[in-house]
Structure formats: C-alpha cells, structure tokens
mmCIF file of C-alpha atoms in Angstrom:
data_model
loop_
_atom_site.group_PDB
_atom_site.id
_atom_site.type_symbol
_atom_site.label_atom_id
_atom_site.label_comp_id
_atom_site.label_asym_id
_atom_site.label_seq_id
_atom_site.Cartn_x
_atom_site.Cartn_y
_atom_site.Cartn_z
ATOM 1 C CA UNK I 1414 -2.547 -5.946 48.258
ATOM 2 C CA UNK I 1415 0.424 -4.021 49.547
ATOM 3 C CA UNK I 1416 3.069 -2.588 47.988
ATOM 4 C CA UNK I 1417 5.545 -4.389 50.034
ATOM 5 C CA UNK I 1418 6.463 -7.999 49.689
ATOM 6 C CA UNK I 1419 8.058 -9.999 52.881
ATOM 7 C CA UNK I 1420 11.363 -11.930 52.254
ATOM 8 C CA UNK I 1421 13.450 -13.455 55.360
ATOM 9 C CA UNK I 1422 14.815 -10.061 57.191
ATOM 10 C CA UNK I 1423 13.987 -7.919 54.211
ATOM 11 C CA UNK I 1424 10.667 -5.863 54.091
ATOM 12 C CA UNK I 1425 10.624 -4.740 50.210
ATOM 13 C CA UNK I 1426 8.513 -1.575 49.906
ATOM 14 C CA UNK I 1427 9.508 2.100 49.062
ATOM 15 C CA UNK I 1428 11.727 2.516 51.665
ATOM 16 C CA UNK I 1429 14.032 -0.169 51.033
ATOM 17 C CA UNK I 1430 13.478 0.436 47.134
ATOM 18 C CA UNK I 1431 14.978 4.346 48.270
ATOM 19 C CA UNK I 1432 17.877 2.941 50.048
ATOM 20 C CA UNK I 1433 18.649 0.551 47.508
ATOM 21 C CA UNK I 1434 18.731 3.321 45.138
ATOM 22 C CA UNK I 1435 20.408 5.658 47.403
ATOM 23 C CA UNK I 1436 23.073 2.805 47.417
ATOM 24 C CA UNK I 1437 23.747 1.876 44.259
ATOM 25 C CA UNK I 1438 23.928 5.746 43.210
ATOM 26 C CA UNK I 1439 26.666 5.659 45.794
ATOM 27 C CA UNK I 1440 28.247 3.086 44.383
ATOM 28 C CA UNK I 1441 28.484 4.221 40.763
ATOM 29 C CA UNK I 1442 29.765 7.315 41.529
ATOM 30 C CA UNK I 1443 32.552 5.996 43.614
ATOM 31 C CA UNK I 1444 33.145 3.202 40.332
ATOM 32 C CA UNK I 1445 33.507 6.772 38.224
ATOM 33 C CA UNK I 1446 36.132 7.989 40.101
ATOM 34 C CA UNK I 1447 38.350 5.333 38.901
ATOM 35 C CA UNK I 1448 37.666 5.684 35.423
ATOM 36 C CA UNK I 1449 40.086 7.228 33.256
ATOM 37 C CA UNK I 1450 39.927 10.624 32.629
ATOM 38 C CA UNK I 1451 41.568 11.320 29.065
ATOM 39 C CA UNK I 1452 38.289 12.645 28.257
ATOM 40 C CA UNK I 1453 34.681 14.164 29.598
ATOM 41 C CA UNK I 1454 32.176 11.861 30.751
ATOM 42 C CA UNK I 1455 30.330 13.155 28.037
ATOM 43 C CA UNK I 1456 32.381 12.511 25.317
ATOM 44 C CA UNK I 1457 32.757 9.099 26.667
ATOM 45 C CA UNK I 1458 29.219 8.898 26.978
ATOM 46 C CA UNK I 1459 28.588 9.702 23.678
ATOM 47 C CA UNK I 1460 31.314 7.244 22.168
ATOM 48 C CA UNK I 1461 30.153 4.347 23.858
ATOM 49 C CA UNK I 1462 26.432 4.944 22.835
ATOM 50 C CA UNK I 1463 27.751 5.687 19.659
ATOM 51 C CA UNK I 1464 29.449 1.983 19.655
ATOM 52 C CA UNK I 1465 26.071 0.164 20.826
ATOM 53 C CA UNK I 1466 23.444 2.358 18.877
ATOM 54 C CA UNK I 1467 25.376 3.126 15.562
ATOM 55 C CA UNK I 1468 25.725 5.942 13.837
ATOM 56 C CA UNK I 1469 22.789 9.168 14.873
ATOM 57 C CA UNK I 1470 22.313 12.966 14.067
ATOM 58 C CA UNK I 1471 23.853 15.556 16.617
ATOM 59 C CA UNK I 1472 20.525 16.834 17.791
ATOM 60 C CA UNK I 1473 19.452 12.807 18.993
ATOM 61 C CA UNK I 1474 23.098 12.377 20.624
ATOM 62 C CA UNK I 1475 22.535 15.865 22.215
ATOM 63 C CA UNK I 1476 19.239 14.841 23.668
ATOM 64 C CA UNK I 1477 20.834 11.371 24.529
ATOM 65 C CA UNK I 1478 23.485 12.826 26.324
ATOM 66 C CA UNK I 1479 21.228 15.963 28.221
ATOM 67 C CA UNK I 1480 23.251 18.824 26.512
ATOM 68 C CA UNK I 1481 22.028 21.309 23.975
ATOM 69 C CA UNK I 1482 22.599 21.003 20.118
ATOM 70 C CA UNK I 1483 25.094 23.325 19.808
ATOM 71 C CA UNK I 1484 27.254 21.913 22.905
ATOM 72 C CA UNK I 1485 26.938 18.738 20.923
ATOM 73 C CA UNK I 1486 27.984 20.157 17.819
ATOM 74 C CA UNK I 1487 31.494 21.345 19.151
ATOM 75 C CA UNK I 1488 31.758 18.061 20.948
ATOM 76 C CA UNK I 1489 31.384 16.534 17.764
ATOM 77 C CA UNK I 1490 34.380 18.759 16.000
ATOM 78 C CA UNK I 1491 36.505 17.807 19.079
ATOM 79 C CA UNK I 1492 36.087 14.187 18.137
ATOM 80 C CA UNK I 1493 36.344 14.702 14.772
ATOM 81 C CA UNK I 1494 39.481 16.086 14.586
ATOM 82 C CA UNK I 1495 40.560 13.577 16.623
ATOM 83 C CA UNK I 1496 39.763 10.773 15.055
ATOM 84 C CA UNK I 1497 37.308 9.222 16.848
ATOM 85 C CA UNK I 1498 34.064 10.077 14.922
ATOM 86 C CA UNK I 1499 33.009 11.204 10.992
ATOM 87 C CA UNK I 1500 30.252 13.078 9.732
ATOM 88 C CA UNK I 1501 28.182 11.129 6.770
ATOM 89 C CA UNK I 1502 25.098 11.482 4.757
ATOM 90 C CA UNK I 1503 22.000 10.452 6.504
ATOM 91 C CA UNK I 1504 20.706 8.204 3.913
ATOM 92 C CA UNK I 1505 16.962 8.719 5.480
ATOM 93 C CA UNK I 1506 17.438 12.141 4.642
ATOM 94 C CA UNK I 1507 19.854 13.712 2.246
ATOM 95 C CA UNK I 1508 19.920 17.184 4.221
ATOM 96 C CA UNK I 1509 20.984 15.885 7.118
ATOM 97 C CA UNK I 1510 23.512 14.205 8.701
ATOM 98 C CA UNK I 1511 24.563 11.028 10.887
ATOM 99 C CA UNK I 1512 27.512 10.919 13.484
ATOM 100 C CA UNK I 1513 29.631 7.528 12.919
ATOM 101 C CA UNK I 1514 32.715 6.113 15.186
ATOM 102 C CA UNK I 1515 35.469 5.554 12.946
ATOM 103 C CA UNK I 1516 37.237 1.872 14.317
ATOM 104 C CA UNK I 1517 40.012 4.245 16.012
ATOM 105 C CA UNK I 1518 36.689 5.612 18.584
ATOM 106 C CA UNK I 1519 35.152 1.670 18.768
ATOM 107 C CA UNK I 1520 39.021 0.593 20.034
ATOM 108 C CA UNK I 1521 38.954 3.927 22.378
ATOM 109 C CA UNK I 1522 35.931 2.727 23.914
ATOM 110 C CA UNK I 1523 36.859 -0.934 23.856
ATOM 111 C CA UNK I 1524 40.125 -0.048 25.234
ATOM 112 C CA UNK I 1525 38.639 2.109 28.179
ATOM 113 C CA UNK I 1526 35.927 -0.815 29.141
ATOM 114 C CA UNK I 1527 38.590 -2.872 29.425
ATOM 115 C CA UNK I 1528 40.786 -0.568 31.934
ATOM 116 C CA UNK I 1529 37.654 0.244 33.949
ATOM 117 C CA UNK I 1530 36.889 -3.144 34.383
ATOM 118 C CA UNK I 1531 40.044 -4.025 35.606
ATOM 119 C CA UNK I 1532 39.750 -1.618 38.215
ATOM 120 C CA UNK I 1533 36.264 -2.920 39.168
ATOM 121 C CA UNK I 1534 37.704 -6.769 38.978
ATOM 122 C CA UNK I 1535 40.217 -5.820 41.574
ATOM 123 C CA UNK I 1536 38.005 -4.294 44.020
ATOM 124 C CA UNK I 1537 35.420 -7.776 43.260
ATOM 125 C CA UNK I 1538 38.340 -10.010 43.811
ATOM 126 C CA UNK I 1539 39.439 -8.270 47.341
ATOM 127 C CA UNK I 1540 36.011 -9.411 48.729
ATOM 128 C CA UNK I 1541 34.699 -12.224 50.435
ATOM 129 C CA UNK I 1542 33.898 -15.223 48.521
ATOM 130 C CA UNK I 1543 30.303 -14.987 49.877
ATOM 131 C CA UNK I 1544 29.718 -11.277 48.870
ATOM 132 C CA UNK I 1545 31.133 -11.804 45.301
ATOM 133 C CA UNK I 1546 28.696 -14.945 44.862
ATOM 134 C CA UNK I 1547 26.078 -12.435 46.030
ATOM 135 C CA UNK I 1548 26.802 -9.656 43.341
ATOM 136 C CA UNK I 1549 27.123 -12.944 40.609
ATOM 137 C CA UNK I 1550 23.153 -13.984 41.679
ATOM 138 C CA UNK I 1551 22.145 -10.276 41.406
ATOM 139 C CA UNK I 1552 23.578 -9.675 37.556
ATOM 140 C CA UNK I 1553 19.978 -10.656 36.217
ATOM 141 C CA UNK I 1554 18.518 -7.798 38.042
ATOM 142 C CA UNK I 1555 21.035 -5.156 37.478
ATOM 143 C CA UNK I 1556 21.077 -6.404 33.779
ATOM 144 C CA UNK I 1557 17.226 -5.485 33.969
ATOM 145 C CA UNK I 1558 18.112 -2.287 35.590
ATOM 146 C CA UNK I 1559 20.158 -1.436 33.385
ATOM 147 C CA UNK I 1560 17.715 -2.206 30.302
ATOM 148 C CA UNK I 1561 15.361 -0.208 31.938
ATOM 149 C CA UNK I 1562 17.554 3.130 32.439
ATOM 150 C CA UNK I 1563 18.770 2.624 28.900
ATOM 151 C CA UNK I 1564 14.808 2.719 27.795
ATOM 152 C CA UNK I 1565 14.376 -0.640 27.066
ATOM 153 C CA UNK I 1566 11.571 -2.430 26.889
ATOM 154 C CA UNK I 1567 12.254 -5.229 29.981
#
C-alpha cells in the first residue's frame, strides 16, 4: 500500500500534504495581520487558552505558550494589573498557585474573536459563491486539524 491515495486531479501523498501545509501556514499568517494589536500575540495567546482551559499555574501557561517561567511571570503582572487575570490558591496544592481570567479578560477575548472574525467574514463574503461552499465542506477537517495542533485526542 502506498502512501498516496488517488482522488479526481488530486494525487494525495507528501507532497501535496507539504503544499497544503505550506498553504495554510500562509494563510494564517496573512489572517494575523489583521488582528488587533492592543496586545502581544502572546498575551492573547495566553488569555484565550486561559478562557477554554480554565484557570493553570505560570510554569504550564509558560510551557503552553513556548516562553520561559520567568517571561511568563511578568506577563502575568502585566495582566494583572490590568485586570484581565488574578492569582488564586491552587486548591491541588496549597503552595502553589493557579492563573484565573477575571470576566473583564473572558469579554477581552470574546470581544477580540468577535473583531477578528469580522475581518475574516469580509474577506469570506468577497469570494465566489463556489469557493466559500468549498471552505464550508472543509470545516470538519480543519476542525480536526485544529484538535490535533491543540493536542487533542481526534
């Protein structure tokens, strides 16, 4: 058995699996230059997983978000004296301590989704009809995508 499978004008195999990838890289980072920029990727990044993970200790954001523990930790301040985040007990363990958003940092994130989508919805609306129904078929797969980047189990 190969590692390629035949569909009508497509040959699936690593090549096409590399240009797919090479494409949808492009693709998000041109979406990311239309997000807004109030704030880093990373402490947007660490919001939003914040909002769909719930409440973690610095050193597991850290590693989330690829930065060391101490970068973390003043990221953490910056957000806390903002608003955005608290510091609470980690009732696992009474020595240490979990990172929460406060409802101001879920309505940041919220709010942000929302903007960046509406960007995204504009650029989806100015295609053709038979493009966008393409993208609509493929949302299984890039849900599965994303599930697997996100460590998932699929």
């Amino acid at each position: 058995m190969t590692s390629e499978m035949e569909i009508p004008g497509k040959t699936l195999g690593a090549a096409a699996d590399a240009e797919l990838a090479e494409t949808l890289y492009a693709l998000l980072s041109a979406m990311l230059r239309h997000r807004p920029r109030e704030m880093s990727m990373t402490s947007s990044s660490t919001l939003a997983a914040l909002l769909s993970d719930g409440p973690m200790r610095v050193t597991a954001l850290a590693a989330r978000q690829g930065v060391t523990q101490p970068t973390m930790t003043t990221l953490v301040h910056s957000l806390e004296r903002d608003g955005l985040v608290v510091r609470m007990p980690d009732p696992a363990d009474g020595r240490a301590t979990l990172v929460r958003l406060t409802d101001a940092g879920a309505e940041l994130v919220r709010d942000r989704r929302r903007q960046y989508a509406e960007v995204v919805a504009g650029y989806v609306r100015m295609l053709p009809d038979g493009r966008r129904r393409s993208l609509d078929e493929a949302l299984p797969a890039i849900r599965a995508l994303e599930t697997l980047m996100r460590g998932d189990p699929a």
